[in-house]
Short mmCIF file of C-alpha atoms in Angstrom, two decimals:
data_model
loop_
_atom_site.label_atom_id
_atom_site.label_comp_id
_atom_site.label_asym_id
_atom_site.label_seq_id
_atom_site.Cartn_x
_atom_site.Cartn_y
_atom_site.Cartn_z
CA MET A 146 147.10 106.38 149.94
CA TYR A 147 143.84 108.06 148.60
CA ARG A 148 140.87 105.75 147.74
CA PHE A 149 137.79 107.16 146.29
CA ALA A 150 135.21 105.80 144.57
CA ILE A 151 133.10 107.27 141.74
CA TYR A 152 129.27 106.73 141.75
CA GLY A 153 126.56 107.89 139.09
CA LYS A 154 124.05 106.05 137.04
CA GLY A 155 124.58 104.28 133.74
CA GLY A 156 125.77 107.25 130.58
CA ILE A 157 126.08 109.76 133.47
CA GLY A 158 129.65 110.13 132.62
CA LYS A 159 131.04 108.54 135.32
CA SER A 160 133.59 106.65 133.27
CA THR A 161 134.80 110.02 131.77
CA THR A 162 135.19 111.83 134.98
CA THR A 163 137.12 109.07 136.70
CA ALA A 164 139.95 108.72 133.79
CA ALA A 165 140.13 112.19 133.56
CA LEU A 166 140.90 112.49 137.22
CA SER A 167 143.23 109.63 136.71
CA CYS A 168 145.21 111.68 134.55
CA ALA A 169 145.19 115.34 136.56
CA PHE A 170 146.28 112.93 139.78
CA SER A 171 149.30 111.48 137.75
CA GLU A 172 150.10 114.89 136.89
CA MET A 173 150.29 115.79 140.27
CA GLY A 174 152.94 113.20 140.82
CA TYR A 175 150.88 110.15 142.27
CA LYS A 176 150.74 106.93 141.51
CA VAL A 177 147.37 105.75 140.58
CA MET A 178 145.02 102.79 140.20
CA GLN A 179 141.45 102.98 138.46
CA ILE A 180 139.71 99.54 138.27
CA GLY A 181 136.38 99.85 136.33
CA CYS A 182 133.58 98.31 138.34
CA ASP A 183 131.08 98.19 135.62
CA PRO A 184 130.13 95.05 133.15
CA LYS A 185 130.77 96.65 130.43
CA ALA A 186 134.27 97.17 131.27
CA ASP A 187 135.51 99.96 129.35
CA SER A 188 136.44 102.41 132.43
CA THR A 189 139.60 102.58 131.28
CA LEU A 190 139.21 102.21 127.52
CA TYR A 191 140.54 105.35 126.76
CA LEU A 192 143.50 105.02 128.76
CA HIS A 193 144.86 102.65 126.25
CA GLN A 194 143.94 104.39 122.96
CA GLY A 195 141.01 102.60 122.83
CA LYS A 196 141.51 99.43 123.10
CA LYS A 197 139.73 97.22 125.95
CA ILE A 198 142.01 95.35 128.34
CA PRO A 199 141.48 91.55 129.60
CA CYS A 200 138.97 91.84 132.28
CA ILE A 201 139.52 89.92 135.62
CA LEU A 202 136.47 87.68 135.55
CA ASP A 203 137.23 86.41 131.75
CA THR A 204 141.13 85.76 132.87
CA LEU A 205 139.56 84.25 136.04
CA ARG A 206 137.68 82.11 133.72
CA LYS A 207 140.60 81.33 131.24
CA LYS A 208 143.49 80.59 133.65
CA ARG A 209 141.47 80.16 137.03
CA ASP A 210 144.48 79.63 139.97
CA SER A 211 147.46 80.10 137.33
CA ALA A 212 146.46 83.90 136.28
CA GLU A 213 149.20 86.20 138.11
CA LEU A 214 148.73 89.96 139.11
CA GLU A 215 150.21 91.02 135.51
CA ASP A 216 147.10 89.41 134.02
CA LEU A 217 144.85 91.19 135.61
CA VAL A 218 146.30 94.57 136.25
CA PHE A 219 147.76 96.79 132.71
CA GLU A 220 149.68 100.13 132.58
CA GLY A 221 147.90 102.42 130.60
CA ILE A 222 149.15 106.44 129.69
CA ARG A 223 151.23 108.17 131.87
CA GLY A 224 151.54 104.70 134.53
CA ILE A 225 148.24 104.57 135.70
CA MET A 226 147.30 101.18 136.46
CA CYS A 227 143.99 99.79 135.27
CA ALA A 228 142.27 97.00 135.72
CA GLU A 229 138.60 95.71 134.74
CA CYS A 230 136.40 93.56 137.18
CA GLY A 231 134.04 92.53 133.95
CA GLY A 232 131.26 90.65 134.66
CA PRO A 233 129.46 87.60 133.84
CA THR A 234 127.92 85.69 130.42
CA PRO A 235 125.44 87.94 129.75
CA GLY A 236 122.10 86.29 130.94
CA LEU A 237 123.97 84.31 133.40
CA GLY A 238 125.44 85.11 137.16
CA CYS A 239 125.38 87.93 138.96
CA ALA A 240 127.19 90.82 138.03
CA GLY A 241 127.50 92.01 141.70
CA ARG A 242 129.18 88.68 142.78
CA GLY A 243 131.75 89.02 139.78
CA ILE A 244 133.14 92.45 141.25
CA GLY A 245 133.33 90.75 144.49
CA ALA A 246 135.02 87.74 142.97
CA ALA A 247 137.52 90.18 141.15
CA PHE A 248 138.21 92.37 144.22
CA GLU A 249 139.17 88.74 145.73
CA ALA A 250 141.43 87.90 143.36
CA LEU A 251 143.51 91.28 143.50
CA GLU A 252 143.73 91.10 147.36
CA GLU A 253 144.89 87.19 147.15
CA ARG A 254 147.93 88.61 144.76
CA SER A 255 148.58 91.52 147.35
CA ALA A 256 147.80 93.93 144.34
CA PHE A 257 148.08 97.14 146.52
CA ASP A 258 151.02 95.86 148.36
CA ILE A 259 152.86 95.49 145.06
CA ILE A 260 152.01 98.21 142.94
CA GLU A 261 151.58 100.52 146.26
CA PRO A 262 149.36 103.34 144.61
CA ASP A 263 149.47 106.62 145.96
CA ILE A 264 145.53 107.10 144.62
CA VAL A 265 142.73 104.23 144.09
CA LEU A 266 139.91 105.15 142.03
CA TYR A 267 136.72 103.19 141.64
CA ASP A 268 134.43 103.77 138.64
CA VAL A 269 131.37 101.81 139.98
CA LEU A 270 127.93 101.41 138.12
CA GLY A 271 125.34 103.22 140.83
CA ASP A 272 121.76 102.19 138.63
CA VAL A 273 121.44 99.82 141.69
CA VAL A 274 123.63 99.73 144.94
CA CYS A 275 123.30 96.67 146.24
CA GLY A 276 125.54 92.94 146.49
CA GLY A 277 129.28 93.60 144.62
CA PHE A 278 128.31 97.50 143.44
CA ALA A 279 128.19 98.16 146.85
CA MET A 280 131.32 96.44 148.09
CA PRO A 281 133.61 99.99 147.54
CA ILE A 282 131.12 101.30 150.17
CA ARG A 283 130.56 97.89 152.38
CA GLU A 284 133.70 96.71 152.45
CA GLY A 285 136.24 99.48 153.15
CA TYR A 286 137.90 99.70 150.30
CA ALA A 287 137.21 103.57 149.95
CA ASP A 288 137.23 106.19 152.14
CA GLN A 289 135.12 108.63 149.88
CA VAL A 290 132.43 108.21 147.76
CA TYR A 291 131.61 110.93 144.86
CA ILE A 292 128.22 110.80 143.21
CA VAL A 293 127.87 112.00 139.47
CA THR A 294 124.95 113.35 138.05
CA SER A 295 123.50 115.96 135.85
CA GLY A 296 120.06 118.04 136.43
CA GLU A 297 118.43 115.47 134.60
CA ASN A 298 115.32 113.67 137.11
CA MET A 299 116.90 109.97 136.47
CA ALA A 300 120.40 111.69 137.47
CA ILE A 301 118.96 113.01 140.43
CA TYR A 302 117.29 109.89 141.67
CA ALA A 303 119.96 107.80 140.99
CA ALA A 304 121.96 110.00 142.85
CA ALA A 305 119.75 109.93 146.12
CA ASN A 306 119.31 106.60 145.95
CA ILE A 307 123.65 106.50 146.25
CA ALA A 308 123.80 108.53 149.13
CA VAL A 309 121.26 106.32 151.07
CA ALA A 310 123.44 103.69 150.26
CA VAL A 311 126.17 105.50 151.76
CA GLU A 312 124.82 106.62 154.53
CA ASN A 313 123.72 103.35 155.88
CA PHE A 314 126.98 101.71 155.47
CA LYS A 315 128.97 104.91 157.24
CA LYS A 316 127.18 104.21 160.02
CA ARG A 317 129.37 101.01 160.06
CA GLY A 318 132.53 102.89 159.74
CA TYR A 319 132.81 102.52 155.97
CA ALA A 320 133.05 105.35 153.16
CA ASP A 321 131.20 109.04 153.62
CA ILE A 322 130.26 111.20 150.52
CA GLY A 323 132.92 113.47 149.65
CA GLY A 324 130.58 115.24 147.53
CA VAL A 325 128.34 115.84 144.41
CA ILE A 326 129.90 116.05 140.76
CA LEU A 327 127.76 118.11 138.64
CA ASN A 328 128.48 117.08 135.10
CA ARG A 329 126.42 119.40 133.22
CA ARG A 330 123.79 118.11 130.50
CA ASN A 331 122.63 121.61 130.12
CA VAL A 332 119.26 121.18 131.41
CA PRO A 333 117.03 124.07 132.62
CA ASP A 334 117.83 124.98 136.15
CA GLU A 335 120.39 122.67 136.31
CA ARG A 336 122.42 123.71 138.98
CA GLU A 337 119.61 124.44 141.27
CA LYS A 338 118.19 121.09 140.91
CA VAL A 339 121.37 119.44 141.75
CA GLU A 340 121.77 121.91 144.95
CA VAL A 341 118.57 121.14 146.11
CA LEU A 342 119.70 117.51 145.75
CA CYS A 343 123.10 118.26 147.70
CA LYS A 344 120.90 119.77 150.84
CA ASP A 345 118.89 116.73 150.74
CA ILE A 346 121.68 114.58 151.24
CA HIS A 347 123.53 117.08 153.40
CA SER A 348 126.30 117.63 150.85
CA HIS A 349 127.84 119.85 148.54
CA ILE A 350 128.79 120.28 144.73
CA ALA A 351 132.60 119.55 144.77
CA ALA A 352 132.67 120.33 140.99
CA ASP A 353 130.66 121.80 138.07
CA LEU A 354 131.75 119.98 135.20
CA PRO A 355 131.55 121.98 132.10
CA ARG A 356 129.58 120.72 128.85
CA ASP A 357 132.70 120.32 126.84
CA ASN A 358 132.79 119.02 123.09
CA HIS A 359 136.36 118.52 123.42
CA ILE A 360 135.51 115.22 125.38
CA ALA A 361 133.45 113.78 121.99
CA ASP A 362 136.53 114.59 120.05
CA ALA A 363 138.99 113.10 121.80
CA GLU A 364 137.07 109.93 122.23
CA MET A 365 136.48 110.03 118.46
CA HIS A 366 140.61 109.55 118.39
CA ASN A 367 140.28 107.21 121.24
CA THR A 368 141.97 109.17 123.84
CA ALA A 369 141.65 111.07 126.82
CA VAL A 370 140.67 114.47 126.96
CA MET A 371 143.12 115.29 129.29
CA ASP A 372 145.88 114.40 126.85
CA VAL A 373 144.73 115.78 124.02
CA TYR A 374 142.92 119.29 125.54
CA PRO A 375 145.00 120.07 128.66
CA ASP A 376 143.97 123.33 128.56
CA CYS A 377 140.47 123.00 127.96
CA ASP A 378 137.79 124.23 130.23
CA TYR A 379 136.99 120.45 131.01
CA ALA A 380 140.29 120.06 132.34
CA LYS A 381 141.01 122.91 133.95
CA ALA A 382 137.88 122.29 136.43
CA ILE A 383 138.91 118.10 136.85
CA ARG A 384 142.26 119.04 137.99
CA LYS A 385 140.66 121.80 140.51
CA LEU A 386 138.25 118.83 141.79
CA ALA A 387 141.48 116.56 142.09
CA ALA A 388 143.06 118.97 144.23
CA ASP A 389 139.97 119.31 146.46
CA MET A 390 140.06 115.67 146.64
CA ILE A 391 143.46 115.43 148.12
CA ARG A 392 142.79 118.26 150.06
CA ASN A 393 139.33 116.53 151.52
CA GLY A 394 141.26 113.32 151.61
CA ILE A 395 143.58 114.48 154.15
CA ASN A 396 141.26 116.57 156.23
CA HIS A 397 139.46 113.02 156.41
CA GLU A 398 142.34 111.32 157.99
#
């Protein structure tokens, strides 16, 4: 089982990237599980034709211990198994703790043993890497972390903070950085800025994803870009990234 955490600041495109990777891994014949770790609970939206699946925290509030695994995990397109951690009621509770509770609920129901995924992808909000948002790093859920950024200053700033957190936890035997995913916004000197970031955090650009209008068009039709535009430049770049992640995962073992 290969376990990857995709981190990045809010709005940087990490959910689109994660869902596209899930589709690419599925194309390669792997059984994929995608877990959304953002309180907005929209990581798997376009793997379900634009419909939100019930999030784990909401289900636990309603059903408590009677919640079964099938109440928490749902099959999306291409057989991709999807879960959304969700978050607390706005203004009440801690979103990070909510992720911890969701992870515990999956463990208590032996989710990974029953589903038996080959690939697990965590889609994690990386504006603040603390508490539950660091669980895929801290608790050993993920083997490698990929950081999504653009050449925008705030995205690079967030990426650098994420890298520091990963490095700190790596000393305890947890996940390390697999690479940086450049999700282009077409700002001036974009690749050069991200190359400087990679040098500072001792990593590399794992993928250079083009800014592609096919993504917005696919989302307008409530579907994943890999499904409706499988031959677009973005889809080709995602497939290459997926193959490289598997190779790196094998070497990581």
